[in-house]
PDB file of C-alpha atoms in Angstrom:
ATOM      1  CA  UNK A  19     -39.073 -31.945 -12.656  1.00 55.00           C
ATOM      2  CA  UNK A  20     -37.845 -28.891 -10.750  1.00 77.00           C
ATOM      3  CA  UNK A  21     -39.984 -25.779 -10.537  1.00 86.00           C
ATOM      4  CA  UNK A  22     -39.056 -22.511 -12.218  1.00 91.00           C
ATOM      5  CA  UNK A  23     -36.851 -20.442  -9.930  1.00 95.00           C
ATOM      6  CA  UNK A  24     -38.419 -17.282  -8.521  1.00 96.00           C
ATOM      7  CA  UNK A  25     -36.123 -16.575  -5.558  1.00 98.00           C
ATOM      8  CA  UNK A  26     -32.333 -16.806  -5.240  1.00 98.00           C
ATOM      9  CA  UNK A  27     -30.571 -16.570  -1.876  1.00 99.00           C
ATOM     10  CA  UNK A  28     -26.858 -16.739  -1.134  1.00 99.00           C
ATOM     11  CA  UNK A  29     -24.719 -17.714   1.827  1.00 99.00           C
ATOM     12  CA  UNK A  30     -22.210 -15.007   2.829  1.00 98.00           C
ATOM     13  CA  UNK A  31     -18.983 -16.447   4.280  1.00 97.00           C
ATOM     14  CA  UNK A  32     -16.825 -17.989   1.535  1.00 97.00           C
ATOM     15  CA  UNK A  33     -19.693 -17.694  -0.937  1.00 98.00           C
ATOM     16  CA  UNK A  34     -19.880 -13.964  -1.639  1.00 98.00           C
ATOM     17  CA  UNK A  35     -16.311 -13.240  -0.482  1.00 97.00           C
ATOM     18  CA  UNK A  36     -13.081 -15.147   0.198  1.00 96.00           C
ATOM     19  CA  UNK A  37     -13.292 -16.218   3.852  1.00 95.00           C
ATOM     20  CA  UNK A  38      -9.933 -18.023   3.749  1.00 96.00           C
ATOM     21  CA  UNK A  39      -7.856 -14.863   3.298  1.00 96.00           C
ATOM     22  CA  UNK A  40      -8.692 -13.246   6.682  1.00 96.00           C
ATOM     23  CA  UNK A  41      -7.918 -16.559   8.411  1.00 96.00           C
ATOM     24  CA  UNK A  42      -4.626 -17.012   6.588  1.00 96.00           C
ATOM     25  CA  UNK A  43      -3.483 -13.445   7.289  1.00 96.00           C
ATOM     26  CA  UNK A  44      -4.379 -13.688  10.990  1.00 96.00           C
ATOM     27  CA  UNK A  45      -2.512 -16.993  11.448  1.00 96.00           C
ATOM     28  CA  UNK A  46       0.537 -15.659   9.618  1.00 96.00           C
ATOM     29  CA  UNK A  47       0.609 -12.528  11.771  1.00 95.00           C
ATOM     30  CA  UNK A  48       0.120 -14.149  15.175  1.00 95.00           C
ATOM     31  CA  UNK A  49       1.407 -17.732  14.887  1.00 95.00           C
ATOM     32  CA  UNK A  50       3.957 -17.446  12.054  1.00 94.00           C
ATOM     33  CA  UNK A  51       3.842 -21.148  11.112  1.00 94.00           C
ATOM     34  CA  UNK A  52       6.568 -22.762   9.051  1.00 92.00           C
ATOM     35  CA  UNK A  53       6.510 -22.660   5.270  1.00 92.00           C
ATOM     36  CA  UNK A  54       4.130 -25.196   3.801  1.00 94.00           C
ATOM     37  CA  UNK A  55       1.528 -24.881   6.545  1.00 97.00           C
ATOM     38  CA  UNK A  56      -1.795 -26.212   5.109  1.00 96.00           C
ATOM     39  CA  UNK A  57      -3.892 -23.061   5.520  1.00 96.00           C
ATOM     40  CA  UNK A  58      -6.858 -24.338   3.538  1.00 95.00           C
ATOM     41  CA  UNK A  59      -7.061 -27.598   5.504  1.00 96.00           C
ATOM     42  CA  UNK A  60      -6.778 -25.637   8.747  1.00 96.00           C
ATOM     43  CA  UNK A  61      -9.483 -23.236   7.585  1.00 96.00           C
ATOM     44  CA  UNK A  62     -11.888 -26.124   6.942  1.00 94.00           C
ATOM     45  CA  UNK A  63     -11.117 -27.495  10.406  1.00 96.00           C
ATOM     46  CA  UNK A  64     -11.730 -24.092  12.003  1.00 96.00           C
ATOM     47  CA  UNK A  65     -15.154 -23.930  10.372  1.00 94.00           C
ATOM     48  CA  UNK A  66     -15.891 -27.468  11.548  1.00 93.00           C
ATOM     49  CA  UNK A  67     -15.117 -26.510  15.140  1.00 94.00           C
ATOM     50  CA  UNK A  68     -17.082 -23.265  14.773  1.00 92.00           C
ATOM     51  CA  UNK A  69     -20.168 -25.207  13.707  1.00 90.00           C
ATOM     52  CA  UNK A  70     -19.667 -27.947  16.313  1.00 90.00           C
ATOM     53  CA  UNK A  71     -19.193 -25.556  19.216  1.00 87.00           C
ATOM     54  CA  UNK A  72     -22.075 -23.377  18.018  1.00 87.00           C
ATOM     55  CA  UNK A  73     -24.424 -26.377  18.079  1.00 86.00           C
ATOM     56  CA  UNK A  74     -23.226 -27.262  21.575  1.00 88.00           C
ATOM     57  CA  UNK A  75     -24.133 -23.723  22.696  1.00 85.00           C
ATOM     58  CA  UNK A  76     -27.594 -23.905  21.145  1.00 84.00           C
ATOM     59  CA  UNK A  77     -27.042 -21.816  18.015  1.00 81.00           C
ATOM     60  CA  UNK A  78     -26.404 -18.144  17.339  1.00 79.00           C
ATOM     61  CA  UNK A  79     -29.773 -16.973  18.625  1.00 76.00           C
ATOM     62  CA  UNK A  80     -29.549 -18.598  22.056  1.00 79.00           C
ATOM     63  CA  UNK A  81     -28.614 -17.036  25.397  1.00 79.00           C
ATOM     64  CA  UNK A  82     -25.977 -19.731  25.974  1.00 80.00           C
ATOM     65  CA  UNK A  83     -24.383 -18.818  22.638  1.00 81.00           C
ATOM     66  CA  UNK A  84     -24.146 -15.154  23.606  1.00 78.00           C
ATOM     67  CA  UNK A  85     -22.564 -16.051  26.928  1.00 87.00           C
ATOM     68  CA  UNK A  86     -20.175 -18.583  25.399  1.00 86.00           C
ATOM     69  CA  UNK A  87     -19.237 -16.728  22.203  1.00 86.00           C
ATOM     70  CA  UNK A  88     -15.845 -15.501  23.423  1.00 89.00           C
ATOM     71  CA  UNK A  89     -14.878 -19.008  24.553  1.00 91.00           C
ATOM     72  CA  UNK A  90     -16.092 -20.517  21.274  1.00 90.00           C
ATOM     73  CA  UNK A  91     -14.000 -18.111  19.222  1.00 92.00           C
ATOM     74  CA  UNK A  92     -10.776 -18.820  21.101  1.00 94.00           C
ATOM     75  CA  UNK A  93     -11.352 -22.545  21.574  1.00 95.00           C
ATOM     76  CA  UNK A  94     -11.869 -23.153  17.852  1.00 96.00           C
ATOM     77  CA  UNK A  95      -8.436 -21.652  17.127  1.00 96.00           C
ATOM     78  CA  UNK A  96      -6.815 -23.693  19.879  1.00 96.00           C
ATOM     79  CA  UNK A  97      -8.374 -26.957  18.678  1.00 96.00           C
ATOM     80  CA  UNK A  98      -7.562 -26.236  15.039  1.00 97.00           C
ATOM     81  CA  UNK A  99      -3.903 -25.404  15.540  1.00 97.00           C
ATOM     82  CA  UNK A 100      -3.357 -28.177  18.092  1.00 97.00           C
ATOM     83  CA  UNK A 101      -4.413 -30.592  15.336  1.00 97.00           C
ATOM     84  CA  UNK A 102      -1.318 -29.461  13.417  1.00 97.00           C
ATOM     85  CA  UNK A 103       0.965 -29.705  16.434  1.00 96.00           C
ATOM     86  CA  UNK A 104       0.910 -25.992  17.276  1.00 96.00           C
ATOM     87  CA  UNK A 105      -0.075 -25.355  20.907  1.00 95.00           C
ATOM     88  CA  UNK A 106      -1.868 -22.023  21.357  1.00 94.00           C
ATOM     89  CA  UNK A 107      -2.489 -20.455  24.748  1.00 94.00           C
ATOM     90  CA  UNK A 108      -5.572 -18.474  25.636  1.00 93.00           C
ATOM     91  CA  UNK A 109      -3.892 -15.089  25.125  1.00 94.00           C
ATOM     92  CA  UNK A 110      -2.564 -16.007  21.666  1.00 94.00           C
ATOM     93  CA  UNK A 111      -5.955 -17.453  20.734  1.00 94.00           C
ATOM     94  CA  UNK A 112      -7.592 -14.172  21.723  1.00 95.00           C
ATOM     95  CA  UNK A 113      -5.037 -12.267  19.644  1.00 96.00           C
ATOM     96  CA  UNK A 114      -5.727 -14.587  16.709  1.00 95.00           C
ATOM     97  CA  UNK A 115      -9.449 -13.984  17.007  1.00 94.00           C
ATOM     98  CA  UNK A 116      -8.956 -10.206  17.165  1.00 95.00           C
ATOM     99  CA  UNK A 117      -6.773 -10.234  14.039  1.00 96.00           C
ATOM    100  CA  UNK A 118      -9.211 -12.526  12.224  1.00 95.00           C
ATOM    101  CA  UNK A 119     -12.188 -10.382  13.199  1.00 92.00           C
ATOM    102  CA  UNK A 120     -10.578  -7.132  12.088  1.00 92.00           C
ATOM    103  CA  UNK A 121      -9.792  -8.529   8.652  1.00 93.00           C
ATOM    104  CA  UNK A 122     -13.364  -9.712   8.104  1.00 91.00           C
ATOM    105  CA  UNK A 123     -14.517  -6.093   8.147  1.00 91.00           C
ATOM    106  CA  UNK A 124     -12.229  -5.214   5.233  1.00 91.00           C
ATOM    107  CA  UNK A 125     -13.462  -7.637   2.598  1.00 94.00           C
ATOM    108  CA  UNK A 126     -14.407  -7.480  -1.060  1.00 92.00           C
ATOM    109  CA  UNK A 127     -16.934  -9.600  -2.881  1.00 96.00           C
ATOM    110  CA  UNK A 128     -15.800 -12.190  -5.400  1.00 95.00           C
ATOM    111  CA  UNK A 129     -15.419 -10.759  -8.888  1.00 94.00           C
ATOM    112  CA  UNK A 130     -18.806 -10.662 -10.580  1.00 94.00           C
ATOM    113  CA  UNK A 131     -20.835 -11.229  -7.403  1.00 96.00           C
ATOM    114  CA  UNK A 132     -22.178  -7.686  -7.034  1.00 96.00           C
ATOM    115  CA  UNK A 133     -23.100  -7.504 -10.700  1.00 95.00           C
ATOM    116  CA  UNK A 134     -24.883 -10.862 -10.524  1.00 95.00           C
ATOM    117  CA  UNK A 135     -26.953  -9.801  -7.512  1.00 96.00           C
ATOM    118  CA  UNK A 136     -27.903  -6.559  -9.238  1.00 96.00           C
ATOM    119  CA  UNK A 137     -28.895  -8.385 -12.432  1.00 94.00           C
ATOM    120  CA  UNK A 138     -31.113 -10.789 -10.495  1.00 96.00           C
ATOM    121  CA  UNK A 139     -32.801  -7.948  -8.595  1.00 96.00           C
ATOM    122  CA  UNK A 140     -33.341  -5.932 -11.781  1.00 94.00           C
ATOM    123  CA  UNK A 141     -34.825  -9.010 -13.472  1.00 94.00           C
ATOM    124  CA  UNK A 142     -37.515  -9.159 -10.781  1.00 94.00           C
ATOM    125  CA  UNK A 143     -36.337 -12.124  -8.720  1.00 96.00           C
ATOM    126  CA  UNK A 144     -36.518 -12.181  -4.943  1.00 98.00           C
ATOM    127  CA  UNK A 145     -32.840 -12.017  -3.967  1.00 98.00           C
ATOM    128  CA  UNK A 146     -31.146 -12.079  -0.576  1.00 99.00           C
ATOM    129  CA  UNK A 147     -28.693 -13.712   1.802  1.00 99.00           C
ATOM    130  CA  UNK A 148     -28.999 -16.242   4.635  1.00 99.00           C
ATOM    131  CA  UNK A 149     -25.965 -16.361   6.905  1.00 98.00           C
ATOM    132  CA  UNK A 150     -25.024 -17.990  10.209  1.00 96.00           C
ATOM    133  CA  UNK A 151     -23.530 -15.997  13.055  1.00 93.00           C
ATOM    134  CA  UNK A 152     -24.115 -13.245  15.600  1.00 92.00           C
ATOM    135  CA  UNK A 153     -26.360 -10.534  14.176  1.00 94.00           C
ATOM    136  CA  UNK A 154     -24.035  -7.543  14.516  1.00 94.00           C
ATOM    137  CA  UNK A 155     -20.949  -9.484  13.415  1.00 94.00           C
ATOM    138  CA  UNK A 156     -22.587 -10.608  10.186  1.00 96.00           C
ATOM    139  CA  UNK A 157     -24.166  -7.200   9.567  1.00 97.00           C
ATOM    140  CA  UNK A 158     -20.699  -5.648   9.821  1.00 96.00           C
ATOM    141  CA  UNK A 159     -19.644  -7.911   6.951  1.00 96.00           C
ATOM    142  CA  UNK A 160     -22.775  -6.951   5.016  1.00 97.00           C
ATOM    143  CA  UNK A 161     -21.789  -3.310   5.503  1.00 96.00           C
ATOM    144  CA  UNK A 162     -18.169  -3.979   4.479  1.00 96.00           C
ATOM    145  CA  UNK A 163     -19.399  -5.491   1.197  1.00 97.00           C
ATOM    146  CA  UNK A 164     -21.920  -2.644   0.731  1.00 96.00           C
ATOM    147  CA  UNK A 165     -24.689  -5.165   0.152  1.00 96.00           C
ATOM    148  CA  UNK A 166     -27.310  -2.565   1.048  1.00 94.00           C
ATOM    149  CA  UNK A 167     -26.509  -0.897  -2.274  1.00 95.00           C
ATOM    150  CA  UNK A 168     -27.882  -3.980  -4.011  1.00 97.00           C
ATOM    151  CA  UNK A 169     -30.247  -5.803  -1.635  1.00 97.00           C
ATOM    152  CA  UNK A 170     -33.180  -4.505   0.417  1.00 94.00           C
ATOM    153  CA  UNK A 171     -32.646  -4.888   4.190  1.00 95.00           C
ATOM    154  CA  UNK A 172     -35.686  -7.172   4.511  1.00 96.00           C
ATOM    155  CA  UNK A 173     -33.948  -9.795   2.344  1.00 98.00           C
ATOM    156  CA  UNK A 174     -30.902 -10.106   4.635  1.00 98.00           C
ATOM    157  CA  UNK A 175     -31.354 -12.945   7.146  1.00 98.00           C
ATOM    158  CA  UNK A 176     -28.844 -13.598   9.948  1.00 98.00           C
ATOM    159  CA  UNK A 177     -29.260 -16.665  12.153  1.00 96.00           C
ATOM    160  CA  UNK A 178     -28.421 -14.671  15.274  1.00 94.00           C
ATOM    161  CA  UNK A 179     -31.394 -12.433  14.577  1.00 95.00           C
ATOM    162  CA  UNK A 180     -33.773 -15.098  13.310  1.00 96.00           C
ATOM    163  CA  UNK A 181     -33.198 -17.705  16.024  1.00 93.00           C
ATOM    164  CA  UNK A 182     -32.228 -20.731  13.919  1.00 95.00           C
ATOM    165  CA  UNK A 183     -28.877 -21.659  12.380  1.00 95.00           C
ATOM    166  CA  UNK A 184     -28.453 -23.388   9.053  1.00 97.00           C
ATOM    167  CA  UNK A 185     -28.820 -26.338   8.471  1.00 96.00           C
ATOM    168  CA  UNK A 186     -32.050 -26.148  10.509  1.00 96.00           C
ATOM    169  CA  UNK A 187     -34.794 -26.145   7.833  1.00 98.00           C
ATOM    170  CA  UNK A 188     -36.760 -23.663   9.927  1.00 97.00           C
ATOM    171  CA  UNK A 189     -34.520 -20.780   8.910  1.00 98.00           C
ATOM    172  CA  UNK A 190     -35.272 -21.498   5.242  1.00 99.00           C
ATOM    173  CA  UNK A 191     -38.977 -21.865   6.023  1.00 99.00           C
ATOM    174  CA  UNK A 192     -38.854 -18.529   7.846  1.00 98.00           C
ATOM    175  CA  UNK A 193     -37.320 -16.882   4.779  1.00 99.00           C
ATOM    176  CA  UNK A 194     -40.107 -18.278   2.590  1.00 99.00           C
ATOM    177  CA  UNK A 195     -42.751 -16.993   4.981  1.00 98.00           C
ATOM    178  CA  UNK A 196     -41.265 -13.506   5.278  1.00 98.00           C
ATOM    179  CA  UNK A 197     -40.610 -13.074   1.555  1.00 98.00           C
ATOM    180  CA  UNK A 198     -43.799 -14.738   0.327  1.00 98.00           C
ATOM    181  CA  UNK A 199     -41.868 -17.300  -1.696  1.00 98.00           C
ATOM    182  CA  UNK A 200     -42.266 -21.070  -2.057  1.00 98.00           C
ATOM    183  CA  UNK A 201     -39.632 -23.714  -1.234  1.00 98.00           C
ATOM    184  CA  UNK A 202     -39.752 -25.478  -4.591  1.00 97.00           C
ATOM    185  CA  UNK A 203     -39.133 -22.276  -6.541  1.00 97.00           C
ATOM    186  CA  UNK A 204     -36.404 -21.038  -4.176  1.00 98.00           C
ATOM    187  CA  UNK A 205     -32.710 -21.620  -4.916  1.00 98.00           C
ATOM    188  CA  UNK A 206     -29.850 -21.423  -2.428  1.00 99.00           C
ATOM    189  CA  UNK A 207     -26.186 -20.897  -3.335  1.00 99.00           C
ATOM    190  CA  UNK A 208     -23.621 -21.810  -0.685  1.00 98.00           C
ATOM    191  CA  UNK A 209     -20.226 -23.391  -0.080  1.00 98.00           C
ATOM    192  CA  UNK A 210     -20.913 -25.451   3.062  1.00 97.00           C
ATOM    193  CA  UNK A 211     -22.171 -28.975   2.448  1.00 97.00           C
ATOM    194  CA  UNK A 212     -23.561 -29.346   5.948  1.00 95.00           C
ATOM    195  CA  UNK A 213     -25.109 -25.906   6.397  1.00 97.00           C
ATOM    196  CA  UNK A 214     -26.031 -24.845   2.883  1.00 98.00           C
ATOM    197  CA  UNK A 215     -26.620 -27.939   0.767  1.00 98.00           C
ATOM    198  CA  UNK A 216     -28.181 -30.197   3.396  1.00 98.00           C
ATOM    199  CA  UNK A 217     -30.113 -27.382   5.059  1.00 98.00           C
ATOM    200  CA  UNK A 218     -31.645 -26.075   1.843  1.00 99.00           C
ATOM    201  CA  UNK A 219     -32.461 -29.539   0.484  1.00 98.00           C
ATOM    202  CA  UNK A 220     -34.141 -30.577   3.735  1.00 98.00           C
ATOM    203  CA  UNK A 221     -36.280 -27.432   3.468  1.00 99.00           C
ATOM    204  CA  UNK A 222     -37.346 -28.353  -0.076  1.00 98.00           C
ATOM    205  CA  UNK A 223     -35.209 -25.757  -1.850  1.00 99.00           C
ATOM    206  CA  UNK A 224     -33.142 -26.136  -4.992  1.00 98.00           C
ATOM    207  CA  UNK A 225     -29.392 -25.824  -4.451  1.00 98.00           C
ATOM    208  CA  UNK A 226     -26.139 -24.819  -6.084  1.00 98.00           C
ATOM    209  CA  UNK A 227     -23.170 -26.176  -4.144  1.00 99.00           C
ATOM    210  CA  UNK A 228     -20.420 -23.587  -4.599  1.00 98.00           C
ATOM    211  CA  UNK A 229     -17.580 -26.045  -4.074  1.00 98.00           C
ATOM    212  CA  UNK A 230     -14.599 -23.827  -4.883  1.00 96.00           C
ATOM    213  CA  UNK A 231     -12.493 -25.443  -2.125  1.00 95.00           C
ATOM    214  CA  UNK A 232     -12.842 -28.943  -3.625  1.00 93.00           C
ATOM    215  CA  UNK A 233     -14.533 -30.333  -0.511  1.00 93.00           C
ATOM    216  CA  UNK A 234     -16.009 -33.830  -0.326  1.00 94.00           C
ATOM    217  CA  UNK A 235     -19.741 -34.541   0.121  1.00 95.00           C
ATOM    218  CA  UNK A 236     -20.543 -35.454   3.718  1.00 94.00           C
ATOM    219  CA  UNK A 237     -23.809 -37.313   3.120  1.00 96.00           C
ATOM    220  CA  UNK A 238     -25.985 -38.880   0.421  1.00 96.00           C
ATOM    221  CA  UNK A 239     -27.783 -35.611  -0.341  1.00 97.00           C
ATOM    222  CA  UNK A 240     -27.662 -34.555  -3.990  1.00 97.00           C
ATOM    223  CA  UNK A 241     -27.357 -30.853  -4.825  1.00 98.00           C
ATOM    224  CA  UNK A 242     -29.173 -29.844  -7.988  1.00 97.00           C
ATOM    225  CA  UNK A 243     -26.027 -28.166  -9.363  1.00 98.00           C
ATOM    226  CA  UNK A 244     -22.359 -27.888  -8.413  1.00 98.00           C
ATOM    227  CA  UNK A 245     -20.019 -25.016  -9.286  1.00 98.00           C
ATOM    228  CA  UNK A 246     -16.275 -24.786  -8.706  1.00 96.00           C
ATOM    229  CA  UNK A 247     -15.973 -21.046  -9.418  1.00 94.00           C
ATOM    230  CA  UNK A 248     -18.179 -17.984  -9.178  1.00 93.00           C
ATOM    231  CA  UNK A 249     -18.140 -17.756 -12.977  1.00 94.00           C
ATOM    232  CA  UNK A 250     -19.686 -21.222 -13.020  1.00 96.00           C
ATOM    233  CA  UNK A 251     -22.377 -20.069 -10.576  1.00 96.00           C
ATOM    234  CA  UNK A 252     -23.175 -17.270 -13.035  1.00 94.00           C
ATOM    235  CA  UNK A 253     -23.352 -19.720 -15.952  1.00 95.00           C
ATOM    236  CA  UNK A 254     -25.688 -22.072 -14.079  1.00 95.00           C
ATOM    237  CA  UNK A 255     -28.008 -19.223 -13.130  1.00 94.00           C
ATOM    238  CA  UNK A 256     -28.014 -17.869 -16.680  1.00 90.00           C
ATOM    239  CA  UNK A 257     -29.283 -21.268 -17.885  1.00 89.00           C
ATOM    240  CA  UNK A 258     -31.876 -21.559 -15.131  1.00 83.00           C
ATOM    241  CA  UNK A 259     -33.351 -18.090 -15.298  1.00 76.00           C
ATOM    242  CA  UNK A 260     -35.209 -16.815 -18.372  1.00 69.00           C
TER     243      UNK A 260
END
């Protein structure tokens, strides 16, 4: 039997806002692929390479990551588009990254997300976010979404500032320690199977897999709940929380 939920944390990228749109707009502007280009498939591949290359560099908190970040960001675009038969040189990859980056600082939360966070905070739950990436980059997104209007700064955890990337259970354990919460009564909502579902489960947390991109499970792990829309996330939480 699962414990009563006392803390709810959310992933940021593609969980609180649509992460596909900045990618799609950047590719359209710089590469101009033919009609029918599979943007969503390419987006998933870009995130795969982002995670893979990040691990190779030691994670967002490491010195090697800081030194290799520029290469990571361009190489992931090159590898992704080469998969679809589109060669991309270093200069175009840098232009792609610049366009992608700029659009991530002009984002809006999914409909209902801000209201849900506010309701959870007002109801007395410990509420926050756990996100992978360089500290300042992710905090710029937090600022763009005006999360500080809803969440206290001490409940915003960025892997680049903490020192561990999801799915490393230590980042979830760190959150429990800092917030005074327990793993069994903590719930994580995220879209990434590898980072969010596996990471939270391995740390002993409850999970909602926000699978709005219709992805396939990558392991035998079993999320406690699965949602295909943010409205469904809201419905699940309304049943879980008194």
